[in-house]
Short mmCIF file of C-alpha atoms in Angstrom, two decimals:
data_model
loop_
_atom_site.label_atom_id
_atom_site.label_comp_id
_atom_site.label_asym_id
_atom_site.label_seq_id
_atom_site.Cartn_x
_atom_site.Cartn_y
_atom_site.Cartn_z
CA MET A 1 -165.81 80.32 145.78
CA THR A 2 -165.80 81.56 142.43
CA VAL A 3 -169.12 81.63 141.14
CA SER A 4 -168.33 83.33 137.91
CA ALA A 5 -165.68 83.72 135.21
CA PRO A 6 -163.17 86.58 135.62
CA PRO A 7 -163.72 89.38 133.40
CA SER A 8 -159.93 89.69 131.82
CA GLU A 9 -156.81 87.55 132.00
CA ARG A 10 -154.47 90.34 133.65
CA THR A 11 -157.99 90.08 136.80
CA ARG A 12 -157.91 86.16 136.95
CA VAL A 13 -157.00 85.33 140.46
CA ARG A 14 -154.15 82.63 140.80
CA ARG A 15 -152.75 82.42 144.28
CA ILE A 16 -155.37 81.18 146.14
CA ALA A 17 -158.10 80.84 143.88
CA GLU A 18 -160.74 80.01 145.78
CA ASN A 19 -161.02 83.40 147.77
CA ALA A 20 -161.43 85.00 144.21
CA ASP A 21 -165.00 86.57 143.87
CA TYR A 22 -165.90 88.05 140.92
CA GLU A 23 -169.52 88.84 141.31
CA ARG A 24 -170.67 92.36 140.97
CA ALA A 25 -172.60 92.37 143.56
CA THR A 26 -169.30 91.65 146.40
CA LEU A 27 -167.39 94.68 144.13
CA HIS A 28 -170.31 97.18 144.41
CA ALA A 29 -170.25 96.22 148.32
CA ILE A 30 -166.47 96.53 148.63
CA ILE A 31 -166.56 99.95 147.16
CA ASP A 32 -169.24 101.24 149.08
CA ALA A 33 -168.15 100.01 152.42
CA ALA A 34 -164.88 102.50 151.51
CA TYR A 35 -164.17 105.94 151.38
CA LEU A 36 -160.68 105.62 150.62
CA CYS A 37 -158.99 103.90 147.36
CA HIS A 38 -155.32 104.42 146.16
CA ILE A 39 -154.83 104.28 142.58
CA ALA A 40 -151.50 102.82 141.13
CA PHE A 41 -149.78 104.04 137.92
CA SER A 42 -147.01 104.81 136.31
CA ASP A 43 -145.02 108.09 134.55
CA ALA A 44 -141.56 109.07 133.27
CA LYS A 45 -139.93 109.56 137.17
CA GLY A 46 -141.38 105.36 137.91
CA ALA A 47 -144.45 103.97 139.42
CA HIS A 48 -146.93 105.83 142.09
CA CYS A 49 -149.50 104.65 144.42
CA ILE A 50 -151.69 107.36 145.64
CA PRO A 51 -154.48 107.36 148.09
CA THR A 52 -157.64 109.45 147.39
CA ALA A 53 -161.14 109.56 148.28
CA CYS A 54 -163.77 107.81 145.71
CA TRP A 55 -167.39 107.02 145.43
CA ARG A 56 -169.54 104.66 143.26
CA GLU A 57 -172.09 105.52 140.70
CA GLY A 58 -173.67 102.45 139.37
CA GLU A 59 -170.84 100.79 137.18
CA TYR A 60 -168.06 103.09 138.04
CA LEU A 61 -165.85 104.45 140.76
CA TYR A 62 -165.12 108.13 140.63
CA VAL A 63 -162.98 110.28 141.74
CA HIS A 64 -161.94 114.13 141.80
CA GLY A 65 -159.22 116.01 142.30
CA SER A 66 -157.33 119.75 141.33
CA ASN A 67 -156.96 119.89 137.84
CA GLY A 68 -152.87 120.52 138.05
CA GLY A 69 -152.78 117.93 140.17
CA ARG A 70 -150.46 115.13 138.89
CA LEU A 71 -152.80 112.10 139.34
CA VAL A 72 -155.53 113.92 137.53
CA LYS A 73 -153.27 114.83 134.60
CA LEU A 74 -152.14 111.40 133.99
CA LEU A 75 -155.51 109.47 134.20
CA ALA A 76 -156.88 112.37 132.00
CA GLN A 77 -154.63 111.72 129.28
CA GLY A 78 -155.35 108.09 129.27
CA ALA A 79 -152.80 106.32 131.94
CA GLN A 80 -153.29 102.70 132.35
CA ALA A 81 -154.13 102.78 136.10
CA CYS A 82 -155.06 99.90 138.95
CA VAL A 83 -157.66 101.11 141.95
CA THR A 84 -157.07 98.81 144.56
CA ILE A 85 -159.67 98.60 148.03
CA THR A 86 -159.16 96.71 150.99
CA HIS A 87 -161.11 96.19 154.12
CA LEU A 88 -158.62 93.99 157.09
CA ASP A 89 -161.67 92.23 159.41
CA GLY A 90 -159.26 90.30 161.24
CA LEU A 91 -156.17 88.31 161.71
CA VAL A 92 -155.69 84.74 162.04
CA LEU A 93 -153.80 82.98 164.54
CA ALA A 94 -153.11 79.42 163.46
CA ARG A 95 -150.93 76.63 165.01
CA SER A 96 -147.86 77.37 163.17
CA ALA A 97 -146.09 80.46 162.20
CA PHE A 98 -146.63 79.75 158.45
CA SER A 99 -150.46 78.98 158.70
CA HIS A 100 -151.05 82.71 160.11
CA SER A 101 -153.63 85.21 157.88
CA MET A 102 -155.81 87.69 157.99
CA ASN A 103 -159.57 87.76 156.66
CA TYR A 104 -160.19 90.09 154.54
CA ARG A 105 -162.38 92.29 151.30
CA SER A 106 -160.35 93.21 148.61
CA ALA A 107 -161.29 94.58 145.18
CA MET A 108 -158.60 95.33 142.28
CA ILE A 109 -159.98 97.73 139.23
CA TYR A 110 -158.09 98.34 135.87
CA GLY A 111 -158.58 99.97 133.08
CA VAL A 112 -158.19 103.86 132.76
CA PHE A 113 -160.13 106.78 133.49
CA GLU A 114 -161.99 109.33 131.72
CA LYS A 115 -163.67 113.22 132.57
CA VAL A 116 -166.76 113.84 133.68
CA LEU A 117 -167.52 116.32 131.29
CA ASP A 118 -170.52 117.86 131.37
CA GLU A 119 -171.51 120.28 134.07
CA ALA A 120 -174.42 119.23 135.20
CA ASP A 121 -173.13 115.95 135.92
CA LYS A 122 -169.97 117.23 137.47
CA ARG A 123 -172.54 119.03 139.88
CA ALA A 124 -174.52 115.59 140.34
CA SER A 125 -171.59 113.49 141.13
CA MET A 126 -170.48 115.80 143.88
CA VAL A 127 -173.48 116.05 145.00
CA THR A 128 -173.40 111.82 145.44
CA PHE A 129 -170.12 112.38 146.81
CA MET A 130 -171.32 114.23 149.67
CA ASP A 131 -174.10 111.97 150.44
CA LYS A 132 -171.32 109.36 150.67
CA ILE A 133 -169.94 111.46 153.26
CA THR A 134 -172.98 112.10 155.67
CA PRO A 135 -176.39 111.56 153.79
CA GLY A 136 -178.25 114.89 154.21
CA ARG A 137 -174.82 117.16 154.34
CA GLN A 138 -175.27 118.46 151.11
CA ALA A 139 -178.30 120.45 151.97
CA GLU A 140 -177.31 122.35 154.84
CA VAL A 141 -173.29 123.66 153.48
CA ARG A 142 -172.46 126.19 151.30
CA ALA A 143 -172.79 124.73 147.28
CA GLY A 144 -169.33 124.68 145.05
CA SER A 145 -168.94 127.92 143.38
CA ASP A 146 -168.13 128.19 139.91
CA LYS A 147 -164.80 128.76 140.64
CA GLU A 148 -164.15 125.59 143.14
CA PHE A 149 -165.84 123.51 140.32
CA ASP A 150 -163.89 124.93 137.47
CA ALA A 151 -160.66 124.30 139.13
CA THR A 152 -161.97 120.33 139.39
CA THR A 153 -162.00 117.40 137.63
CA ILE A 154 -164.20 114.58 138.27
CA LEU A 155 -163.14 111.23 136.80
CA ARG A 156 -164.54 107.61 136.52
CA ILE A 157 -163.52 104.30 135.42
CA ALA A 158 -165.78 101.76 134.28
CA LEU A 159 -166.13 98.72 136.58
CA ASP A 160 -165.84 96.26 133.84
CA GLU A 161 -162.08 95.00 134.59
CA ALA A 162 -162.41 94.51 138.34
CA ALA A 163 -161.94 90.90 140.38
CA CYS A 164 -162.48 90.28 144.49
CA LYS A 165 -160.24 88.66 146.80
CA VAL A 166 -162.48 87.35 149.93
CA ARG A 167 -160.85 85.61 153.35
CA ALA A 168 -163.41 84.75 155.98
CA GLY A 169 -163.34 81.94 159.13
CA GLY A 170 -160.69 80.26 161.14
CA PRO A 171 -157.24 78.84 160.34
CA SER A 172 -156.18 76.84 158.46
CA ASP A 173 -153.83 74.45 160.02
CA GLU A 174 -151.84 71.47 158.58
CA PRO A 175 -153.36 68.07 159.92
CA GLU A 176 -149.65 67.57 162.21
CA ASP A 177 -149.69 70.76 163.61
CA MET A 178 -153.76 70.18 165.14
CA ALA A 179 -152.68 68.52 168.33
CA LEU A 180 -150.46 71.20 169.41
CA THR A 181 -151.10 73.34 172.88
CA VAL A 182 -151.33 76.64 170.95
CA TRP A 183 -154.14 79.43 170.75
CA ALA A 184 -155.84 79.33 167.57
CA GLY A 185 -158.89 81.82 166.22
CA VAL A 186 -159.42 84.77 164.71
CA LEU A 187 -158.64 88.73 166.62
CA PRO A 188 -161.23 90.59 164.69
CA PHE A 189 -161.16 94.42 163.55
CA VAL A 190 -164.50 96.13 163.41
CA VAL A 191 -164.49 100.20 162.14
CA GLN A 192 -166.21 102.11 165.07
CA ASN A 193 -167.70 105.40 164.53
CA ALA A 194 -166.49 107.68 167.69
CA ALA A 195 -168.47 110.72 169.33
CA PRO A 196 -168.30 113.93 167.24
CA VAL A 197 -165.65 116.19 168.40
CA ARG A 198 -167.16 119.56 167.36
CA ASP A 199 -165.41 122.62 166.40
CA GLU A 200 -164.60 124.83 169.09
CA VAL A 201 -166.10 127.74 167.44
CA CYS A 202 -168.84 126.08 166.09
CA VAL A 203 -172.18 127.48 167.66
CA ALA A 204 -174.82 125.28 165.28
CA PRO A 205 -176.65 122.45 166.92
CA PRO A 206 -175.77 118.87 165.86
CA PRO A 207 -177.98 118.04 162.99
CA GLY A 208 -179.51 114.14 163.03
CA TYR A 209 -177.07 112.06 161.48
CA VAL A 210 -174.05 114.11 163.99
CA SER A 211 -176.09 113.05 166.82
CA ALA A 212 -177.09 109.34 165.07
CA TRP A 213 -173.02 109.06 163.93
CA VAL A 214 -172.12 106.73 166.79
CA GLY A 215 -175.30 104.48 166.67
CA ALA A 216 -174.44 104.12 163.10
CA SER A 217 -171.54 102.07 163.40
#
């Protein structure tokens, strides 16, 4: 249920409004559980929606990319953007075809990205990104070179204008369909870590976070 007001009119959830969630803790949890987001924007050639890696630091969502990339160029110029993240948790099978649904956690973030300009902040953000991928990895790999950082733009968007939508639970059937003799319930989805696959020329022993990967599901 909605427990706080939407931060703006365009973030107000109208369709199935009871699934809206404007709490900052919900937004943080959805972002932190994601490795990818989709960024929608438009230019002279039309509308685009591009998937890219993401991470959160405080009240900002961060992305990075090549200085020459279309996404980076447009966002760095102040283009309006909409960032979306969705986690699918299950297929909801109801007694009638049009009552079927899905369980999910989703977030939409509106606004304008800004460049991270300070060099120390850029480098710290990439460390945070590496720790998001696998905590402890940054300390073991070759750090980025000056050339690599010079060719990379890091952007961030404030979480000030965002809304979440969450559905959980079983089917919501119409009263007249409850007597139908048909299976109803949820087919859950679970994200599961699979066994690590060693690069065929790698001779290094697996670090702890690799050995523990399957158990971390």
